[in-house]
Tab-separated table of C-alpha atoms and ligand atoms in Angstrom:
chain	number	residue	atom	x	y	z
A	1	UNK	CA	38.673	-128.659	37.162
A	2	UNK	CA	38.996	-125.828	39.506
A	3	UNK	CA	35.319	-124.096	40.733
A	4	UNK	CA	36.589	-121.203	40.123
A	5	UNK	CA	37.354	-119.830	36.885
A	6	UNK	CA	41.119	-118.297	35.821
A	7	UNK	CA	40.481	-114.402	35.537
A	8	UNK	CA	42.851	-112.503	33.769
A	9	UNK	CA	42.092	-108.557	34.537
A	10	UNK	CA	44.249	-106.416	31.629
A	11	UNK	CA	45.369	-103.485	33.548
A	12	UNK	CA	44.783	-104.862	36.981
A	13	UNK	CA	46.958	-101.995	38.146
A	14	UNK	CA	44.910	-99.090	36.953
A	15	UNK	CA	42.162	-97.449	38.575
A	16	UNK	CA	39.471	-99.597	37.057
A	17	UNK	CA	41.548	-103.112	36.792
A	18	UNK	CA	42.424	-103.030	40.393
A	19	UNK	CA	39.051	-102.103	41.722
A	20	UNK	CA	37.680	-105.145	39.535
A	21	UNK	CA	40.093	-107.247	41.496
A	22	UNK	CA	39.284	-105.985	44.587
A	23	UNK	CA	35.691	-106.150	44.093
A	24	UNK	CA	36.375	-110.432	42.724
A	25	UNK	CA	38.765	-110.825	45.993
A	26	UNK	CA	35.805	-109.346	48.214
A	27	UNK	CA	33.194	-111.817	46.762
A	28	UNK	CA	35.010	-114.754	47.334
A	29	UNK	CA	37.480	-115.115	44.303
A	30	UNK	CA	41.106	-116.496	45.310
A	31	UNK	CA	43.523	-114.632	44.374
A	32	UNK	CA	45.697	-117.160	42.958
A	33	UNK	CA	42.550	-117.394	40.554
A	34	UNK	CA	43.414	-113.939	39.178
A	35	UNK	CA	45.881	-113.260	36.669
A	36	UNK	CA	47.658	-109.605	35.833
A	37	UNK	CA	50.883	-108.733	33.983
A	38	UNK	CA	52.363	-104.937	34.786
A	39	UNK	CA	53.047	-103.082	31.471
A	40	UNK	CA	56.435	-103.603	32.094
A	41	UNK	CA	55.995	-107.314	31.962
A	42	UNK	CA	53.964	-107.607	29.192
A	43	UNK	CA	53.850	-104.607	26.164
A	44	UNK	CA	49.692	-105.581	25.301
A	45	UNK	CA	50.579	-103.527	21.984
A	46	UNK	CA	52.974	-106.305	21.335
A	47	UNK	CA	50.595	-108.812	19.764
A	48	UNK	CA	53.328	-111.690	19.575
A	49	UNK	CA	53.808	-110.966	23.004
A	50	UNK	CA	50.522	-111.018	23.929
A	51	UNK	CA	49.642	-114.488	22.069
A	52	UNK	CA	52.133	-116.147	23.871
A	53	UNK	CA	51.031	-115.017	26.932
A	54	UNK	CA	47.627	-116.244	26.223
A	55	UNK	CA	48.893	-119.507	25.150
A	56	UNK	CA	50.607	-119.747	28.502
A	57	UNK	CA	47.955	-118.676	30.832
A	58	UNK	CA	44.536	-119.751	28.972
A	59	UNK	CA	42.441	-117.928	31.026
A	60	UNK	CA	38.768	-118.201	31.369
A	61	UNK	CA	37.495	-114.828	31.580
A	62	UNK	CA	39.159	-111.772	30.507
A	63	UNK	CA	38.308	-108.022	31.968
A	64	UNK	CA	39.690	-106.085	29.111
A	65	UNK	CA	40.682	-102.529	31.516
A	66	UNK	CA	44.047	-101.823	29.826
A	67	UNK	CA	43.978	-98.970	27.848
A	68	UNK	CA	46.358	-95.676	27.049
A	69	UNK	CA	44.718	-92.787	28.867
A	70	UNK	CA	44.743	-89.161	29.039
A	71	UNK	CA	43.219	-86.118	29.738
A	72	UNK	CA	42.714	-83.096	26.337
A	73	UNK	CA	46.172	-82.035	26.706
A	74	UNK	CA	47.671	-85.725	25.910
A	75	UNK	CA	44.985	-86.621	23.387
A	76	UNK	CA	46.107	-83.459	21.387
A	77	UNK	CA	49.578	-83.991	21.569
A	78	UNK	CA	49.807	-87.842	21.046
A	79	UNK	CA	46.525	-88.440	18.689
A	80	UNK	CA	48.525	-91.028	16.890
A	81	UNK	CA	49.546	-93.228	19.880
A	82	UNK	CA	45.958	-92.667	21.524
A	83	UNK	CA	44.452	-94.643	17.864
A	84	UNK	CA	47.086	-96.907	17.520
A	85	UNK	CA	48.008	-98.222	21.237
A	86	UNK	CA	44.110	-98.373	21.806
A	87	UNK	CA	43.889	-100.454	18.620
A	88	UNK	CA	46.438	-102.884	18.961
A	89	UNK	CA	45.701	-103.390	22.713
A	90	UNK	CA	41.741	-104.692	22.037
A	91	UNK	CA	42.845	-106.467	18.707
A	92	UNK	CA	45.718	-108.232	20.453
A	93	UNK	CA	43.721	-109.448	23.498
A	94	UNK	CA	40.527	-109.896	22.114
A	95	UNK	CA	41.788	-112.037	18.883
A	96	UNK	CA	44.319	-113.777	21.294
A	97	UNK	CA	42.080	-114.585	23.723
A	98	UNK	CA	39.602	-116.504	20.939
A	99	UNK	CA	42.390	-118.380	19.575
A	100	UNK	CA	42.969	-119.723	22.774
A	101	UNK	CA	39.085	-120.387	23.430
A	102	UNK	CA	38.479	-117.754	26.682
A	103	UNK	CA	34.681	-118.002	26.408
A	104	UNK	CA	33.848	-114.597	27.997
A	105	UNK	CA	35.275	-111.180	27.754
A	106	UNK	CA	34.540	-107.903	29.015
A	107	UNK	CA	35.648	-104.858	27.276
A	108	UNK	CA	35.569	-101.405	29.127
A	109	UNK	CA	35.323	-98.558	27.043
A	110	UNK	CA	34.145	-94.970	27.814
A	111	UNK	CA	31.173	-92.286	27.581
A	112	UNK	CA	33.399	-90.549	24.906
A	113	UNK	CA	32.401	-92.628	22.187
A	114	UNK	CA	28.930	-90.630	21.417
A	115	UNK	CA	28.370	-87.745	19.471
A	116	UNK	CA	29.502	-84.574	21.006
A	117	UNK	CA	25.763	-83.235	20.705
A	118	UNK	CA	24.135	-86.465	21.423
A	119	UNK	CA	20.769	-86.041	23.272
A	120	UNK	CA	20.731	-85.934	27.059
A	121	UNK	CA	20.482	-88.094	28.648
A	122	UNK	CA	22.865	-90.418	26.138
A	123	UNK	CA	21.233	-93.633	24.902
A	124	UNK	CA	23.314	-96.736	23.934
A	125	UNK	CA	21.211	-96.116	20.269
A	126	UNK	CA	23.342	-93.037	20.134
A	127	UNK	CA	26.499	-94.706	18.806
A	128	UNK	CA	27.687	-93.892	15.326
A	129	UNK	CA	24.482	-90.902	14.928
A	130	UNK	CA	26.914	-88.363	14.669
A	131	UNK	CA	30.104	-86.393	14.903
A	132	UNK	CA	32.521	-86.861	17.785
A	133	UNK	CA	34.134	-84.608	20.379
A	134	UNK	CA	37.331	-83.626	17.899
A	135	UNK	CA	39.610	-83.753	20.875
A	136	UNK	CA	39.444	-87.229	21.899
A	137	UNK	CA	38.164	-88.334	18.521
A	138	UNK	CA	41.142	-90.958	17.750
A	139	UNK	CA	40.996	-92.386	21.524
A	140	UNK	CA	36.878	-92.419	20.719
A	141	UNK	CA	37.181	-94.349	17.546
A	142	UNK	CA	39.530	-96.708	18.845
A	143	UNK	CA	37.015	-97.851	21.801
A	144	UNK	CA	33.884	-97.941	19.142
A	145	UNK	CA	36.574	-100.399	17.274
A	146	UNK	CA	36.739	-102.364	20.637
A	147	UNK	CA	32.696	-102.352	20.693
A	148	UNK	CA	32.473	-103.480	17.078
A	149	UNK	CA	35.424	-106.317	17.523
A	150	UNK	CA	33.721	-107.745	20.433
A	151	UNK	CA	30.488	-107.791	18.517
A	152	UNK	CA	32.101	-109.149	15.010
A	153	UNK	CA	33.439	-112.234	16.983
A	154	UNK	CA	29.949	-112.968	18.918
A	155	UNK	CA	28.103	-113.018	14.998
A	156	UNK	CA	30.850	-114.633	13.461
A	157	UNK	CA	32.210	-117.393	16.210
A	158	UNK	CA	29.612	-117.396	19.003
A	159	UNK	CA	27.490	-120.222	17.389
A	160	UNK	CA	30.197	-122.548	16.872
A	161	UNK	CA	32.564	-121.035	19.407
A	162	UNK	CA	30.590	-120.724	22.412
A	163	UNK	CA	31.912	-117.352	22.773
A	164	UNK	CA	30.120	-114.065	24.189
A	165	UNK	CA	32.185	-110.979	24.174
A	166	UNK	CA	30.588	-107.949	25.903
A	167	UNK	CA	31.313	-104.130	26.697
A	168	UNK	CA	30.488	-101.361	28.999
A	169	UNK	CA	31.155	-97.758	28.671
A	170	UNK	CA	31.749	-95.955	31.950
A	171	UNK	CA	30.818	-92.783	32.569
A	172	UNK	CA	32.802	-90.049	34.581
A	173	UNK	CA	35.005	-92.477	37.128
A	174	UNK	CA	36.419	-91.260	40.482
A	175	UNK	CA	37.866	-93.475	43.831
A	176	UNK	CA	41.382	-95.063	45.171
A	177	UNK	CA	43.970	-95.633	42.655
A	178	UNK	CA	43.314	-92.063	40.477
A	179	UNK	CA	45.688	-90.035	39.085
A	180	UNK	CA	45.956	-86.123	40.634
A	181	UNK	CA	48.320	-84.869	38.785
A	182	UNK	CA	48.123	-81.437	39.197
A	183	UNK	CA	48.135	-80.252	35.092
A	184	UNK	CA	47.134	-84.017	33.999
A	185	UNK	CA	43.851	-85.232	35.842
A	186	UNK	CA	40.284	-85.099	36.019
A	187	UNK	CA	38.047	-82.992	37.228
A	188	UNK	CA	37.436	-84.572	40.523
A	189	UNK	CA	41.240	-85.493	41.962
A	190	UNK	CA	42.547	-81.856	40.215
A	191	UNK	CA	39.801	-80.773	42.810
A	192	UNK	CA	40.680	-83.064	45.562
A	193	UNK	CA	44.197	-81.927	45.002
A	194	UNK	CA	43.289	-78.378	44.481
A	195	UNK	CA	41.459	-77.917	47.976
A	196	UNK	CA	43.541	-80.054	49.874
A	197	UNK	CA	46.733	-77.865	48.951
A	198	UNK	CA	44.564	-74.476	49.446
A	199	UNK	CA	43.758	-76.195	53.128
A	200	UNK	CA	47.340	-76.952	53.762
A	201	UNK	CA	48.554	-73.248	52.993
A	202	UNK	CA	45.742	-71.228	54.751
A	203	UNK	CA	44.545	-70.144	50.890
A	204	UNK	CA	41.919	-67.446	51.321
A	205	UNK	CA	40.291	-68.273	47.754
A	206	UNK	CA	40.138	-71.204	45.351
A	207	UNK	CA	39.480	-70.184	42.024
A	208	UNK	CA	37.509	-72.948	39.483
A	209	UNK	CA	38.049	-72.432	35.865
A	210	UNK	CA	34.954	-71.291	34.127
A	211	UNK	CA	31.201	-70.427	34.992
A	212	UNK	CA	30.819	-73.484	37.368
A	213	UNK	CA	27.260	-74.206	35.928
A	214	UNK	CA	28.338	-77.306	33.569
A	215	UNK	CA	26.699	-80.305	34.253
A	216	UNK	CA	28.966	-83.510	35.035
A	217	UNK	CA	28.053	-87.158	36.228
A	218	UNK	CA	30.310	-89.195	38.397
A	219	UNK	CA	30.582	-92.794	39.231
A	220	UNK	CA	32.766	-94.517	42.436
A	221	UNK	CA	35.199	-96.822	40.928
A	222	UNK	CA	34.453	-99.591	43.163
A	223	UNK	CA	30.548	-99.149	41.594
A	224	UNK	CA	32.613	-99.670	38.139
A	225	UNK	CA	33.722	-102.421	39.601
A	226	UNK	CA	30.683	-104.271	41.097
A	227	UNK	CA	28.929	-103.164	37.314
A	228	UNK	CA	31.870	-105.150	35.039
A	229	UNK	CA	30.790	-108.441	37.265
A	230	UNK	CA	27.717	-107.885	37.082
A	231	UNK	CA	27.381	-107.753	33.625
A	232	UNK	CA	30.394	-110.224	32.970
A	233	UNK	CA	28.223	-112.735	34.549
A	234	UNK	CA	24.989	-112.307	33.598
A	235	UNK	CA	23.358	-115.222	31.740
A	236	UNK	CA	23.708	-115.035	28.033
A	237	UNK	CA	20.054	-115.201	27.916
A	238	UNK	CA	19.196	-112.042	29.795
A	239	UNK	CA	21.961	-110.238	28.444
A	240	UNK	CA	21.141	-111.100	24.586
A	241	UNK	CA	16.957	-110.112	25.781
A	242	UNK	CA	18.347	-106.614	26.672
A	243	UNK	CA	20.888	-105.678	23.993
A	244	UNK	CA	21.054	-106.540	19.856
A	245	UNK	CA	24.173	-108.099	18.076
A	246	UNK	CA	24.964	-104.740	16.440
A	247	UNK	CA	24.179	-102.494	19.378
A	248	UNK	CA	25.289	-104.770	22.273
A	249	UNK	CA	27.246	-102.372	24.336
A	250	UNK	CA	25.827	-101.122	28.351
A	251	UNK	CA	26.338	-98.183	29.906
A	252	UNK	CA	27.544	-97.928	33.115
A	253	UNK	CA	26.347	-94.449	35.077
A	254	UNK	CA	25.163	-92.844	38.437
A	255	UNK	CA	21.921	-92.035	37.167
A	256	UNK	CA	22.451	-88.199	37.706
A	257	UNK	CA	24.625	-85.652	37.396
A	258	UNK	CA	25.561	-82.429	39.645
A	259	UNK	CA	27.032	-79.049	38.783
A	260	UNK	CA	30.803	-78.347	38.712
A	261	UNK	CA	29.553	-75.488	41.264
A	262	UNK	CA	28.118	-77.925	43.609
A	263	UNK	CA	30.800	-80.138	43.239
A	264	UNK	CA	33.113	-77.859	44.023
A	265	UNK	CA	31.718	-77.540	46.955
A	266	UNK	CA	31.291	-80.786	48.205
A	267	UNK	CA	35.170	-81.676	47.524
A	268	UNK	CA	35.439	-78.352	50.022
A	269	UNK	CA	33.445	-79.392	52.851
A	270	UNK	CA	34.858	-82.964	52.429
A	271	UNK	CA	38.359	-81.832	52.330
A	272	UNK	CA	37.239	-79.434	55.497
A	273	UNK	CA	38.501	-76.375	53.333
A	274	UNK	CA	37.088	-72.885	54.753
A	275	UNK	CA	37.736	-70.549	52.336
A	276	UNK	CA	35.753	-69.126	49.207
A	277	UNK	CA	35.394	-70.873	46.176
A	278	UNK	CA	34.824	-68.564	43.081
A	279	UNK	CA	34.679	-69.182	39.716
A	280	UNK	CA	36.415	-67.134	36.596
A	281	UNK	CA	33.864	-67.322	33.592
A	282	UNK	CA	36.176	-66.110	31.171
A	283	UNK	CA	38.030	-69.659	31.080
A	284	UNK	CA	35.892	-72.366	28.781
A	285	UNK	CA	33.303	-74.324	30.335
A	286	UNK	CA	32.803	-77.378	27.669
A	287	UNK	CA	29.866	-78.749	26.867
A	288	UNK	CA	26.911	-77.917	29.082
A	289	UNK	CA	25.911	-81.385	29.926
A	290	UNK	CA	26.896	-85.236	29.178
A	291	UNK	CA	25.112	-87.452	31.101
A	292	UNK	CA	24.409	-91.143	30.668
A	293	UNK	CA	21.416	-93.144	30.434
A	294	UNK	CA	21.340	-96.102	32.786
A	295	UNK	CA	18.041	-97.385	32.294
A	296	UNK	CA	19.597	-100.897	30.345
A	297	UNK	CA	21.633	-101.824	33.130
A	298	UNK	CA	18.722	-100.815	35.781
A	299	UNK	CA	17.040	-103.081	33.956
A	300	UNK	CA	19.304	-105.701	33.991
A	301	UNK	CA	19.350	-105.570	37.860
A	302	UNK	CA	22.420	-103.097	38.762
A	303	UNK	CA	22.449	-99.962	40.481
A	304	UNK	CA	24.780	-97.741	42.355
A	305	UNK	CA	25.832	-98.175	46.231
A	306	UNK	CA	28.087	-95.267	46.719
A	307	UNK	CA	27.213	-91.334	46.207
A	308	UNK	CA	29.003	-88.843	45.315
A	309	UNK	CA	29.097	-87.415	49.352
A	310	UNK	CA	30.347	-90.911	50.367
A	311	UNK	CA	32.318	-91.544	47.676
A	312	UNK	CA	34.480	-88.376	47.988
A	313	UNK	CA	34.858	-89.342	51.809
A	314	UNK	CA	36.846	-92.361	50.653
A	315	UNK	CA	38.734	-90.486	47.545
A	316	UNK	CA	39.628	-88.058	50.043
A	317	UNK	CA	41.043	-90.834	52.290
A	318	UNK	CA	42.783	-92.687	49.803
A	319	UNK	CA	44.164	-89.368	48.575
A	320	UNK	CA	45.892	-88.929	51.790
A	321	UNK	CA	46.722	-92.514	52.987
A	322	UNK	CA	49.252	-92.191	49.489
A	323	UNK	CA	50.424	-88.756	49.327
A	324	UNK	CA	53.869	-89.546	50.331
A	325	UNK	CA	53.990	-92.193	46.971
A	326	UNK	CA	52.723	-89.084	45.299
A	327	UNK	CA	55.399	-85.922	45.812
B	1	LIG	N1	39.007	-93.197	34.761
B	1	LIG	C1	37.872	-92.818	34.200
B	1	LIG	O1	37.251	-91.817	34.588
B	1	LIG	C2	37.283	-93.631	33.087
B	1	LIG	C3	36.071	-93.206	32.553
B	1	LIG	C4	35.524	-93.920	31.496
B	1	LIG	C5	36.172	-95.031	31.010
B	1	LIG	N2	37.342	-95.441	31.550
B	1	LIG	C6	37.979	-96.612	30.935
B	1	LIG	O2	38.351	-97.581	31.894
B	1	LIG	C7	39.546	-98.252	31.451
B	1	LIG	C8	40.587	-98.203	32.556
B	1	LIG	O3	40.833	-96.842	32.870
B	1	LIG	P1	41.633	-96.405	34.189
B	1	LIG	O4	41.066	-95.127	34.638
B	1	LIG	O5	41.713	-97.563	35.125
B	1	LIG	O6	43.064	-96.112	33.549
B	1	LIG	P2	44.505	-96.319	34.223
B	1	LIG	O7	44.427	-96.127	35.692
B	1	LIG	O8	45.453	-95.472	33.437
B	1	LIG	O9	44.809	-97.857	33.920
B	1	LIG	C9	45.100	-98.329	32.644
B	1	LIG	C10	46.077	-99.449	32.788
B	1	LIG	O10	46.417	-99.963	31.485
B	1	LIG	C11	47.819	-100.191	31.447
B	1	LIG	N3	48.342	-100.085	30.086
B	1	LIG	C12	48.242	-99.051	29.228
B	1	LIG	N4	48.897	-99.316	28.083
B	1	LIG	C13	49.426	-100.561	28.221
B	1	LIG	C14	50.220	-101.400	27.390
B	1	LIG	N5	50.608	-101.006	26.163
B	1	LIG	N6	50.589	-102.611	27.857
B	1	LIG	C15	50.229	-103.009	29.101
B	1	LIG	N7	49.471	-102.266	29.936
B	1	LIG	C16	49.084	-101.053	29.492
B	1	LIG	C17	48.396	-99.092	32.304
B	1	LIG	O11	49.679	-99.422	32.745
B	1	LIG	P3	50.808	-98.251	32.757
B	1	LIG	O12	50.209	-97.139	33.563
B	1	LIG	O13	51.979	-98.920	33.400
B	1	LIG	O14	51.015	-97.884	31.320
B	1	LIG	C18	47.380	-99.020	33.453
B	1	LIG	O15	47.683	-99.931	34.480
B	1	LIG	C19	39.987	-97.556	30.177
B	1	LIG	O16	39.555	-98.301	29.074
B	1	LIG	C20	39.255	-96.241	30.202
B	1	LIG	O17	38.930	-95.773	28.922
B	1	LIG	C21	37.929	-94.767	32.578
């Protein structure tokens, strides 16, 4: 038997599954140890599809980072592919990769599945306490489905199975491989792209939508990254001391959060942009604040390496090392 166990990463292309790959590569992990199929090559909403590649493969580990994603605009437009793709994508890999006995599985899911006026900072004992953000409420219940399927299997199989399925919900993510489409991205690469463009024409003034005083928190992907090992290999032990069969799930966050205003300008001084930044209150600002509590992974012995100074350095340079693939 090989030391090394066969990792399949769902998604290994995306922002999140590549940095996972990169992070197992940098610790040692051969590559030919690590497993990924392009959407293209494999449809994961196509559950016969999906079983046979699992029968094929019979990995050891699965990262579960494959997911349809959008920002408000897509959610409202496509609520019925958000559900639906989300759904079949978790029950296909998850049920597909019991049948063929994958032991350990790590579900990503995202800070969107607690209630929109959950209190601050937002406690893993939030989930299910009330109602959800309404714009992202089919993409929300579809990753509290992917919580509740890992956990089902653990109390129904793990006993006789040997199986331990786990999850982490990510907040804010930012780093190499995101998207900056300029009407289709998050905050920080719209900014990244906003600045960068303003720097390149001489702008005079970049204007941010709303008051600027909303409070955001923001994780480096290759942070993500180290967290999903982390907690993928944790011993059973520790992890069942820290989290409950019905409430298993760990979130993955900074710690603390900044204002849009002062991250507005940091992206400026780290693009080197010299204009004035001002802000137009009259456009919505969202919810005031939606930070993460940590404190369950602290205590399970991760933190953060890379700030949000630092870690826009490297956005920035990944930004322009593929512009050209971009335009
Ligand atoms: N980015 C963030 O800020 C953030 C924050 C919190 C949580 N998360 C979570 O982290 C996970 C990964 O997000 P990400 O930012 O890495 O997204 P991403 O860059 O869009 O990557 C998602 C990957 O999944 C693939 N995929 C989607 N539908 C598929 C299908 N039907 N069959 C096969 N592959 C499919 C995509 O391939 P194609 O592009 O070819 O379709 C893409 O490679 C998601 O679960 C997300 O909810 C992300």
């Amino acid at each position: 038997m090989n030391q090394f166990p066969k990792i399949y990463v769902a998604g290994h292309r995306g922002m999140v599954g590549s940095a996972i790959v990169r992070h197992l590569v940098a610790e040692g992990h051969p590559q030919d140890r690590i497993i990924g199929r392009t959407h293209a090559e494999l449809d994961l909403t196509n559950q016969a599809a999906v079983r046979d590649f699992f029968e094929v493969e019979r990995p050891d580990q699965v990262y579960l980072a494959a997911a349809k994603v959008g920002g408000i605009h897509a959610n409202n437009t496509y609520p019925a592919d958000f559900i639906l793709d989300n759904l079949f994508i978790e029950a296909n890999i998850i049920d597909a990769a019991f049948r063929v006995g994958v032991k350990k599985l790590l579900f990503l899911g995202s800070s969107c599945i607690y209630p929109k006026l959950a209190p601050q900072p937002m406690r893993e004992d939030a989930l299910l306490t009330g109602i959800l953000e309404a714009t992202n409420e089919p993409y929300a219940i579809a990753k509290i489905a992917g919580i509740k399927l890992c956990e089902s299997y653990n109390r129904q199989y793990g006993e006789d199975h040997g199986i331990d399925y786990r999850s982490v919900m990510p907040t804010n993510l930012y780093g190499p491989g995101d998207n900056y489409h300029p009407e289709n991205s998050h905050v920080i690469p719209a900014l990244i792209r906003r600045f960068h463009e303003a720097k390149e024409t001489n702008a005079p003034e970049v204007v941010i939508w709303g008051s600027g005083t909303p409070m955001r928190e923001f994780l480096y992907v290759n942070d993500m990254a180290a967290a999903s090992v982390h907690v993928m290999n944790l011993n059973q032990a520790t992890y069942q001391r820290h989290t409950q069969p019905m409430l298993s799930h760990i979130n993955v966050g900074f710690g603390s959060d900044v204002t849009i205003k002062e991250l507005a300008v940091l992206v400026g001084q780290t693009v080197g942009y010299t204009g004035n930044i001002s802000f137009d209150p009259t456009k919505p600002d969202g919810t005031q604040k939606k930070l993460m509590d940590s404190s369950r992974l602290k205590s399970l012995g991760w933190l953060p390496q890379v700030n949000l100074e630092a870690g826009l350095k490297l956005a920035y340079a990944d930004f322009l090392n593929n512009s050209q693939l971009r335009n």
